[in-house]
Short mmCIF file of C-alpha atoms in Angstrom, two decimals:
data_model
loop_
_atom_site.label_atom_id
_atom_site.label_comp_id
_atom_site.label_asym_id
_atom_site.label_seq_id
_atom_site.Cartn_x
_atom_site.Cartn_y
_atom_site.Cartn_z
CA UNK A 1 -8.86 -3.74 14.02
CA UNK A 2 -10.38 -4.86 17.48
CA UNK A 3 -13.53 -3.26 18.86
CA UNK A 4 -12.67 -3.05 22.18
CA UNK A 5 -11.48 0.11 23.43
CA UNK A 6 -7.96 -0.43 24.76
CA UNK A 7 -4.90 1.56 26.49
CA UNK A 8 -3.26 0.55 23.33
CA UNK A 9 -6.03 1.94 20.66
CA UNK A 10 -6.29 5.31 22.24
CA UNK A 11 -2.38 5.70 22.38
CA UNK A 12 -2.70 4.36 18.47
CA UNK A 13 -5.24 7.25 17.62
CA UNK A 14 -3.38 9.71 19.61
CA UNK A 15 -0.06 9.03 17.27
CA UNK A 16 -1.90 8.88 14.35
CA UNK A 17 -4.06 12.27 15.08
CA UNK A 18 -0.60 13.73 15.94
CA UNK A 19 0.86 11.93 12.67
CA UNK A 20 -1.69 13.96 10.51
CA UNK A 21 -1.23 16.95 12.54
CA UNK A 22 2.53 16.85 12.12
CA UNK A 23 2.39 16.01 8.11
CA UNK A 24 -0.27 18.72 7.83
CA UNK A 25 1.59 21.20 9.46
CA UNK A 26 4.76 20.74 7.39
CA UNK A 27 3.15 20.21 4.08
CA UNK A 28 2.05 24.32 4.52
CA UNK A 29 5.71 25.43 6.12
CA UNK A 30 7.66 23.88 2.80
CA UNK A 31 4.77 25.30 0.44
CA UNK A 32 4.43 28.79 2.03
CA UNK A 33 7.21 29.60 4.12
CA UNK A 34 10.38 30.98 2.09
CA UNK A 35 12.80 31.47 4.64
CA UNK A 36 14.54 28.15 5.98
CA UNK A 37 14.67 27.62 9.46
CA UNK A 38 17.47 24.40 9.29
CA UNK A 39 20.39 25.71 7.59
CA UNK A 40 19.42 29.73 6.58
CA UNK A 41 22.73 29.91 4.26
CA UNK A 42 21.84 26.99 2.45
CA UNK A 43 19.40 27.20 -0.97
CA UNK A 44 17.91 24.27 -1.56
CA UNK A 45 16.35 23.03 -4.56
CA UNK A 46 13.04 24.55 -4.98
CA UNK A 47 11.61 21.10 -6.89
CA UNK A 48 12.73 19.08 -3.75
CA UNK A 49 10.71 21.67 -1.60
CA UNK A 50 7.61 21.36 -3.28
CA UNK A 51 8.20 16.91 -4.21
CA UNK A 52 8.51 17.13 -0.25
CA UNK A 53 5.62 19.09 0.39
CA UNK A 54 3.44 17.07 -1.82
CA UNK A 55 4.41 13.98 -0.28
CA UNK A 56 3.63 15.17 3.54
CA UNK A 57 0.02 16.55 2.36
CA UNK A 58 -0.48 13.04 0.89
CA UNK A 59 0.43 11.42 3.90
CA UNK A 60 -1.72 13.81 5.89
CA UNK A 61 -4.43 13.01 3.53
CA UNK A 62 -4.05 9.22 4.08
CA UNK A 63 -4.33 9.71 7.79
CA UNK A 64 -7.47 11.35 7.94
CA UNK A 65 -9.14 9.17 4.87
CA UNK A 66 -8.51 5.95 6.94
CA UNK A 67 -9.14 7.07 10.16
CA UNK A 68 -12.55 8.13 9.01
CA UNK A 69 -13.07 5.09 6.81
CA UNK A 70 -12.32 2.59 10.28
CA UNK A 71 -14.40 5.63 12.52
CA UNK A 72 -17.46 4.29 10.46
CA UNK A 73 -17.11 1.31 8.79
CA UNK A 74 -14.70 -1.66 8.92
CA UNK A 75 -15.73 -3.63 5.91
CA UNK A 76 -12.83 -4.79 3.66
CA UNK A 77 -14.57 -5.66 1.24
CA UNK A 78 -16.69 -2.38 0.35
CA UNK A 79 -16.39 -0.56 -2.67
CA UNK A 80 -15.17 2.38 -0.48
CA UNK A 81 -12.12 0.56 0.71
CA UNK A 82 -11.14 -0.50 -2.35
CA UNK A 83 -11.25 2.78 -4.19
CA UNK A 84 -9.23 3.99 -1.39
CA UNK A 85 -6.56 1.14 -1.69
CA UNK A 86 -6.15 2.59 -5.12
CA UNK A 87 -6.09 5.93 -4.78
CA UNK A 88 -3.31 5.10 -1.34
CA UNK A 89 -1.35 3.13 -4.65
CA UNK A 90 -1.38 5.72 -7.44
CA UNK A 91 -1.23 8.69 -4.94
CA UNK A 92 1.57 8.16 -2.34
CA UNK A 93 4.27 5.64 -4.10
CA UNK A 94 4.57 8.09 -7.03
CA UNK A 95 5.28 11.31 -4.88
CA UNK A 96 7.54 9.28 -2.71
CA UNK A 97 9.47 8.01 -5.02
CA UNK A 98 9.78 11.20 -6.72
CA UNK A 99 11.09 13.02 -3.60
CA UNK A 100 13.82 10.33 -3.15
CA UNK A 101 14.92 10.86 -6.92
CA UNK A 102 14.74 15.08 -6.68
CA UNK A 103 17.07 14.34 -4.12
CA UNK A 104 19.62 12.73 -6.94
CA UNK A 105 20.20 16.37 -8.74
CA UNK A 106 22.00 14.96 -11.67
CA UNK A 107 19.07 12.54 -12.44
CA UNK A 108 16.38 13.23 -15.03
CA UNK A 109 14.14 9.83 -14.67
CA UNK A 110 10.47 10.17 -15.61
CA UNK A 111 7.73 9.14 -12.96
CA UNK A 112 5.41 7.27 -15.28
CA UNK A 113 7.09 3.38 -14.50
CA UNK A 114 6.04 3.86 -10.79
CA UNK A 115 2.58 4.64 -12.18
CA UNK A 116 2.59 1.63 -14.63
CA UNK A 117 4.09 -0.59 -12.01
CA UNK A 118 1.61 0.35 -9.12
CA UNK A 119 -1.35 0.11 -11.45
CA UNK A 120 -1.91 -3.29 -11.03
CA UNK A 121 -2.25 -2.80 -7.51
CA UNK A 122 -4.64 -0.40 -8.15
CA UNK A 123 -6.68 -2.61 -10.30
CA UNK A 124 -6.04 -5.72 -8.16
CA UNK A 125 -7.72 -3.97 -4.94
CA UNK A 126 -10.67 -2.45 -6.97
CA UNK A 127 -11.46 -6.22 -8.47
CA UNK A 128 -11.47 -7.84 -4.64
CA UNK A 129 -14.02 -5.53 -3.95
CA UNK A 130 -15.81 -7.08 -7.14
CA UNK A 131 -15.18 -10.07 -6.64
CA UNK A 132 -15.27 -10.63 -2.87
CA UNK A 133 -15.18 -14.74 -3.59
CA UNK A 134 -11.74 -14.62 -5.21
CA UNK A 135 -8.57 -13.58 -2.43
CA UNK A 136 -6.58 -11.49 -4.10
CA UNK A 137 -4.67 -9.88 -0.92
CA UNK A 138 -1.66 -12.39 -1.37
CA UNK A 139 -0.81 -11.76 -4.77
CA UNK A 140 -1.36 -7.85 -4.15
CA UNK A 141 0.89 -8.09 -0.69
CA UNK A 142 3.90 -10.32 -2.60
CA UNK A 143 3.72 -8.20 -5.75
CA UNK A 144 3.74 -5.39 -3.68
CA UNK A 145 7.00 -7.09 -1.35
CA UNK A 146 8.47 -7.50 -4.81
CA UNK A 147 8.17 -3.79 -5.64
CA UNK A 148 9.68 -2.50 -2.52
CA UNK A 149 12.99 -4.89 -3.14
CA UNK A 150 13.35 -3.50 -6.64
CA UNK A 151 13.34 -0.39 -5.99
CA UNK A 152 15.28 -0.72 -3.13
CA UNK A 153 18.05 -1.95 -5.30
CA UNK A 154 17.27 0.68 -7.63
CA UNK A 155 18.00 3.12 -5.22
CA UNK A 156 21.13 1.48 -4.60
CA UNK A 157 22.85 1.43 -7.87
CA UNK A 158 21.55 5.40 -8.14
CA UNK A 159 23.20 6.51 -5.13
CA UNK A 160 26.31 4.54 -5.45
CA UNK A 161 26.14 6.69 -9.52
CA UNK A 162 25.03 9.82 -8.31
CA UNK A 163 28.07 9.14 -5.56
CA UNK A 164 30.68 9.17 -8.19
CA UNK A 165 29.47 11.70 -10.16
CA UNK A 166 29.82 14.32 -7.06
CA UNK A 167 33.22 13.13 -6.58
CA UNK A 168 34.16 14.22 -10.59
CA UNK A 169 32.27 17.49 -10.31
CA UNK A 170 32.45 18.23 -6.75
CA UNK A 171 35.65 18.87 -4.25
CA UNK A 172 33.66 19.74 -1.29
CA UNK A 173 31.30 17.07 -0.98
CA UNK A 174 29.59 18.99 2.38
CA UNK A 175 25.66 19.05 2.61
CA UNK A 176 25.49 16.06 -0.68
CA UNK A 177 25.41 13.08 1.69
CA UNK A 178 23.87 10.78 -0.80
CA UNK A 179 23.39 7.78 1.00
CA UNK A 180 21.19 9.84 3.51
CA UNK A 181 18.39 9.37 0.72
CA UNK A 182 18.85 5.68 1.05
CA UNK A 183 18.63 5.81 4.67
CA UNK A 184 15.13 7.45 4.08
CA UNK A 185 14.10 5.28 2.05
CA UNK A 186 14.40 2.05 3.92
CA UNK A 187 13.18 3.61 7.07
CA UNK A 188 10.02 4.83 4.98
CA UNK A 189 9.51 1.20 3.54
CA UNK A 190 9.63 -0.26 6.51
CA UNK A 191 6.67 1.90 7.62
CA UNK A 192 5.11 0.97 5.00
CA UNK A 193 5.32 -2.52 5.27
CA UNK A 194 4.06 -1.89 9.01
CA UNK A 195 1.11 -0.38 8.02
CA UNK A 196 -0.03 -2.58 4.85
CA UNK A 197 1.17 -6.23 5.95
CA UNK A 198 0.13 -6.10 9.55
CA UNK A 199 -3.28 -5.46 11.07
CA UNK A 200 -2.27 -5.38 14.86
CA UNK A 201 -2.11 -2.15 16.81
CA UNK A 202 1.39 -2.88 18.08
CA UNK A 203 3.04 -2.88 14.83
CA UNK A 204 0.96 0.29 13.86
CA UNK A 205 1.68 2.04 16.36
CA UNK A 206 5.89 0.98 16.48
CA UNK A 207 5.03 2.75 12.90
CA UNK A 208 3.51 5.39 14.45
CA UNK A 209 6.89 6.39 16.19
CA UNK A 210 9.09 5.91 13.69
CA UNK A 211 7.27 8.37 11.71
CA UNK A 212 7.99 11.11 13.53
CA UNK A 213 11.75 10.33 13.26
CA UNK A 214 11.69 9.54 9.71
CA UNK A 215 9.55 13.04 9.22
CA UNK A 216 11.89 15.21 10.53
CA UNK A 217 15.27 13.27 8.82
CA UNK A 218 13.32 14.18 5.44
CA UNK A 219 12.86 17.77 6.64
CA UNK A 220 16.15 18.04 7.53
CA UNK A 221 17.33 16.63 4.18
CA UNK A 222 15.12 18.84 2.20
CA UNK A 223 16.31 21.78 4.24
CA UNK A 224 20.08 20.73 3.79
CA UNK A 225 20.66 20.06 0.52
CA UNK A 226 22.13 22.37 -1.44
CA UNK A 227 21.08 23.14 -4.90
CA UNK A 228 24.05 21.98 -7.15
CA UNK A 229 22.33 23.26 -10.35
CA UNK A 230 23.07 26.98 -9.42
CA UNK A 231 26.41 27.95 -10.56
CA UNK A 232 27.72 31.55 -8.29
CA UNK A 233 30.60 31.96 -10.48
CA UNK A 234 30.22 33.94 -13.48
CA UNK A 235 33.82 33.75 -15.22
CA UNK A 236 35.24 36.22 -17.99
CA UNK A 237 36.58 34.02 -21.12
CA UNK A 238 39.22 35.44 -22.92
CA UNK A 239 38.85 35.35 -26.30
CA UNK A 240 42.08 33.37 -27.23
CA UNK A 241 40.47 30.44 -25.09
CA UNK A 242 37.25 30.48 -25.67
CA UNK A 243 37.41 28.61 -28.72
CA UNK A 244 38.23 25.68 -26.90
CA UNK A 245 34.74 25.42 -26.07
CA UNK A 246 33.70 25.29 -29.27
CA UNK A 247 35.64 23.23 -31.32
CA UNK A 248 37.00 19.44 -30.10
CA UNK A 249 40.42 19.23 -28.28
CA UNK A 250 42.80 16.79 -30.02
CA UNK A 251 45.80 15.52 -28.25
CA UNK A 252 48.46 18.13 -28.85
CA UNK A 253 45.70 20.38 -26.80
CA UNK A 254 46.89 18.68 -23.37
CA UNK A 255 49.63 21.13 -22.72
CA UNK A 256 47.42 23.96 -24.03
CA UNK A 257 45.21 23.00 -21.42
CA UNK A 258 47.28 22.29 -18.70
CA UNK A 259 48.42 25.99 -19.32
CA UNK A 260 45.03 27.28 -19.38
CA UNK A 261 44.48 25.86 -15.75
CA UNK A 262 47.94 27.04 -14.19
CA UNK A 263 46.90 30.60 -15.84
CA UNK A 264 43.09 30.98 -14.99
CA UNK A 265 42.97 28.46 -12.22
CA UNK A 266 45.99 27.72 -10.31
CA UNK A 267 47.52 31.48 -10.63
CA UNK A 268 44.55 32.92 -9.52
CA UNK A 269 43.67 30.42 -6.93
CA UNK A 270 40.01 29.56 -8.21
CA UNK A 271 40.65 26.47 -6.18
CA UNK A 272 39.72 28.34 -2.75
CA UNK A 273 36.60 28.99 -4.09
CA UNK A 274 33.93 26.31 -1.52
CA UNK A 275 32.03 24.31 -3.66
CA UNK A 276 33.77 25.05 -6.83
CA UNK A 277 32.37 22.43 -9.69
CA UNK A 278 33.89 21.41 -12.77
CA UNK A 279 31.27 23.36 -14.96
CA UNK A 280 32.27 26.56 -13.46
CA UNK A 281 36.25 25.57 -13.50
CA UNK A 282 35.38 24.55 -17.22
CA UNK A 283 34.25 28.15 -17.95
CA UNK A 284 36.55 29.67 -16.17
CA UNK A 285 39.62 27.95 -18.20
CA UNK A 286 37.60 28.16 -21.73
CA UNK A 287 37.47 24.57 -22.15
CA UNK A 288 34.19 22.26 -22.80
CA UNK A 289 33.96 20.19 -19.54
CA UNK A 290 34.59 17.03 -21.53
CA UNK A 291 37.45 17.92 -23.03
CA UNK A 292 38.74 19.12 -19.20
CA UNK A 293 37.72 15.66 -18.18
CA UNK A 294 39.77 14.24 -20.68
CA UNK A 295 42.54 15.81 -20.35
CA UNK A 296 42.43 15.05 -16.27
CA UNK A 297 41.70 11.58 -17.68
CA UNK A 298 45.03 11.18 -19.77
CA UNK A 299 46.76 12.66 -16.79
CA UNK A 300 45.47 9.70 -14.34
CA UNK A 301 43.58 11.94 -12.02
CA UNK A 302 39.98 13.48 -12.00
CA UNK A 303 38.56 17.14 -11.57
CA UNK A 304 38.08 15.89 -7.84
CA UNK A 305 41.80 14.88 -7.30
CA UNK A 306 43.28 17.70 -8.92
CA UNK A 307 40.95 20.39 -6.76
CA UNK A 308 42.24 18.41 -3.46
CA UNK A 309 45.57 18.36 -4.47
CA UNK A 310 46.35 22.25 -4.90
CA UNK A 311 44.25 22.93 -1.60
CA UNK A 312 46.58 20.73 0.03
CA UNK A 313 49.44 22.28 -1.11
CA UNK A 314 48.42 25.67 -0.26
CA UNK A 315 47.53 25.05 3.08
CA UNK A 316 51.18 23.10 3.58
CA UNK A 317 52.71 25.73 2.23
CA UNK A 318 50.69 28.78 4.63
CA UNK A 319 51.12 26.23 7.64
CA UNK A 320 54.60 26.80 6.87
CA UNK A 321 54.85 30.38 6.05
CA UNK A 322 53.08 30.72 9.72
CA UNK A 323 55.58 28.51 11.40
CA UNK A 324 58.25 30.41 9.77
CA UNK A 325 57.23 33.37 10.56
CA UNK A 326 56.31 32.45 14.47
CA UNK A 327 52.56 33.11 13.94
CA UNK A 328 49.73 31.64 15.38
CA UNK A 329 48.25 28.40 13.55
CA UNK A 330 44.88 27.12 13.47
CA UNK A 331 44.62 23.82 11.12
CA UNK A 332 40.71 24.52 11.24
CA UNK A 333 40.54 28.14 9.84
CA UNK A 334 43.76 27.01 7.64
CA UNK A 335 41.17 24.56 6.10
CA UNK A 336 38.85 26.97 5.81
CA UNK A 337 40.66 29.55 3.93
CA UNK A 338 42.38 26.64 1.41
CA UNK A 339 38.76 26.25 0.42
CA UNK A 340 36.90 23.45 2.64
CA UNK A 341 33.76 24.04 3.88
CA UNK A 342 34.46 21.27 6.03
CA UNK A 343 37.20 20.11 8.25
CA UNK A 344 36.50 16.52 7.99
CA UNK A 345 36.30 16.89 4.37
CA UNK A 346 39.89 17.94 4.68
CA UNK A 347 40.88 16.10 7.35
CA UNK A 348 40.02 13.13 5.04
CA UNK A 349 41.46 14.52 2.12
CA UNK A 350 44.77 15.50 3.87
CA UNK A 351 45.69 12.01 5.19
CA UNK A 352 44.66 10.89 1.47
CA UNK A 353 47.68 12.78 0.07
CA UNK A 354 50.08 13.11 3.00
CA UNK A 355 49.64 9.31 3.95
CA UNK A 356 49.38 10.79 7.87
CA UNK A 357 46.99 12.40 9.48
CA UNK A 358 46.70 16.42 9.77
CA UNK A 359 47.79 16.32 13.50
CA UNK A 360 50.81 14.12 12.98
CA UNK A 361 52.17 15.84 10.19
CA UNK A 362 51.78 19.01 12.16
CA UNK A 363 54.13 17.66 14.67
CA UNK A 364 56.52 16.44 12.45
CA UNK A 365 56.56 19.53 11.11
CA UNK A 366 57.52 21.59 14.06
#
C-alpha cells in the first residue's frame, strides 16, 4: 500500500470504515432482532439467520484486524501477518460457504472439506513468514484461483439439483429463487479476488463498492427465503389409508391411489392451498411420498405438473362461471384464489398448459 496520503486512500478508508460499520451493524440486527423488516409474512430459516450473521461479524472482524495491522505496520513478512492470513483462511471461507449451502434447504453437506481444503493455505502463509527466502505467494494465490473455480462449479451442479427438486415438491416456486445464491456467490468471489490478488487502491476500493451491493442482496436473501422445512398443514388420515404409508405400494395400488387423490385432494381442493408440498399432499392422501412419486411417475407427470394442472383448470373453469354469469373478472385475484402466490408463476404456468398466453385466451374466450 503507498505511503503517501492520497484523495484516493482517504476515500479507500472511508469505504472500508463504512464497510465494517455496515457488516457490524447487521451482524447484531440478524442475531438480536426477531421481527423482519424485508418481507414481515415471510419465516425464514432460523440456521440461515444466524450462518448470515456469523459471516457479516467475520467480515466486520476482518476489516478492523487489517486496517489496524496496515495503521501500524506494513511488513509482509511478520509473524503477525501471517497468523492473520490464516486465521482470514480458516475463518471466513468456511462461514461463507456455509451460508451459500443453508441457503440449499434440502442439502445436508458437512463443512469440514472447506476446512481441509483451506488448510493448506493456512499452513502455506504461516511457513512464508518462516521462511521469508522461499516465495510461496504464487502457489498460495493459484491454489487459491483453483479453489474459487471448484467451488464455483460446485455451486453450479447444486443449484441446478436443488432446482429440480423444488419443482417435484414445490408448485409455487415464489421466494425459492435458487440461482439468486449463485449470483451471490460470484459477486462475493469476485471481491475476494479484488482484495487478495491485487494490492492497488483502485481495485480495493471498486471492492469497496460492490460490497455494499452484494451486502444488502444477501440480506435481502436471508430475509426472503422462506423456510421450506415447516410444514402448516396438519392433515387427518383416515384409517383405511393410512396403511399406505406403512407398507410398499405394488402396482395394482395405482388406481387406489389415484382415488385417494380425487377423494382427499382434488374433492376437497387441497390444491388452492399456496405453497402446498408433496410431503404435506403425501399425508394428506395416506400415501408414503415415494410411493406418490411413483405413481405420478408411471402416469408421466410429477407432483409439480399435476398441482399446476388442477389450478389451471379451476381457474378456467371460475373465469367461465364469471363470464357466464356477467360478473366482474380479474385474472390476477383469479390466480390468487386457484392457489398462486404469484401471478407470473401462473402466468408461466398457464401458457405452459394452454399453449397461449393468459391474455389471449381471455379474449378468445369472450
Amino acid at each position: 500500500m503507498p505511503e503517501q496520503i492520497t484523495p484516493l486512500s482517504i476515500l479507500y478508508l472511508l469505504l472500508h470504515g463504512a464497510g465494517t460499520a455496515v457488516s457490524f451493524v447487521l451482524f447484531l440486527y440478524l442475531l438480536l432482532c426477531r421481527g423482519k423488516a424485508i418481507a414481515p409474512d415471510i419465516t425464514p430459516p432460523a440456521q440461515l439467520r444466524r450462518w448470515a450473521a456469523a459471516l457479516f461479524a467475520i467480515m466486520a472482524m476482518t476489516h478492523i484486524w487489517w486496517i489496524l495491522f496496515y495503521t501500524y505496520s506494513s511488513d509482509t513478512n511478520s509473524v503477525i501477518y501471517g497468523l492473520l492470513v490464516a486465521i482470514d483462511c480458516m475463518a471466513l471461507p468456511p462461514v461463507f460457504v456455509g451460508t451459500l449451502l443453508t441457503m440449499l434447504q434440502d442439502r445436508r453437506r458437512p463443512l469440514w472439506p472447506i476446512v481441509v481444503v483451506m488448510t493448506p493455505c493456512a499452513v502455506i502463509a504461516v511457513l512464508q513468514t518462516a521462511l521469508p527466502s522461499i516465495d510461496l505467494t504464487t502457489p498460495n494465490k493459484v491454489y487459491g484461483l483453483v479453489l474459487i473455480v471448484a467451488f464455483i462449479i460446485y455451486m453450479m451442479v447444486a443449484v441446478r439439483q436443488y432446482g429440480r427438486w423444488l419443482r417435484d415438491n414445490y408448485a409455487d416456486l415464489e421466494h425459492k429463487e435458487v440461482w439468486l445464491s449463485l449470483t451471490l456467490l460470484i459477486g462475493l468471489m469476485l471481491l475476494l479476488i479484488s482484495y487478495e490478488y491485487t494490492d492497488n487502491y483502485v481495485m480495493c476500493t471498486i471492492a469497496h463498492l460492490l460490497g455494499f451491493p452484494q451486502a444488502g442482496l444477501l440480506l435481502w436473501r436471508v430475509e426472503t427465503l422462506k423456510d421450506l422445512s415447516t410444514d402448516s398443514l396438519t392433515p387427518h388420515l383416515a384409517p383405511s389409508d393410512a396403511c399406505l404409508n406403512k407398507a410398499p405400494s405394488p402396482k395394482g395400488e395405482a388406481s387406489h391411489i389415484g382415488q385417494l387423490l380425487a377423494k382427499h385432494c382434488e374433492d376437497t381442493q387441497l390444491y388452492l392451498q399456496t405453497d402446498l408440498t408433496l410431503p404435506q399432499l403425501s399425508a394428506a392422501v395416506g400415501v408414503n411420498r415415494y410411493y406418490l412419486s411413483q405413481y405420478f411417475a408411471s402416469q408421466d407427470t410429477s407432483y409439480y405438473e399435476y398441482i399446476h394442472d388442477l389450478r389451471i383448470s379451476h381457474f378456467v373453469a371460475r373465469y367461465r362461471e364469471l363470464a357466464a354469469a356477467h360478473e366482474p373478472i380479474g385474472a390476477q385475484q383469479l390466480a390468487y384464489e386457484s392457489g398462486y402466490h404469484s401471478y407470473s408463476t401462473f402466468s408461466t404456468a398457464f401458457k405452459h398448459r394452454m399453449h397461449k398466453s393468459v391474455t389471449t385466451w381471455m379474449l378468445e374466450e369472450r
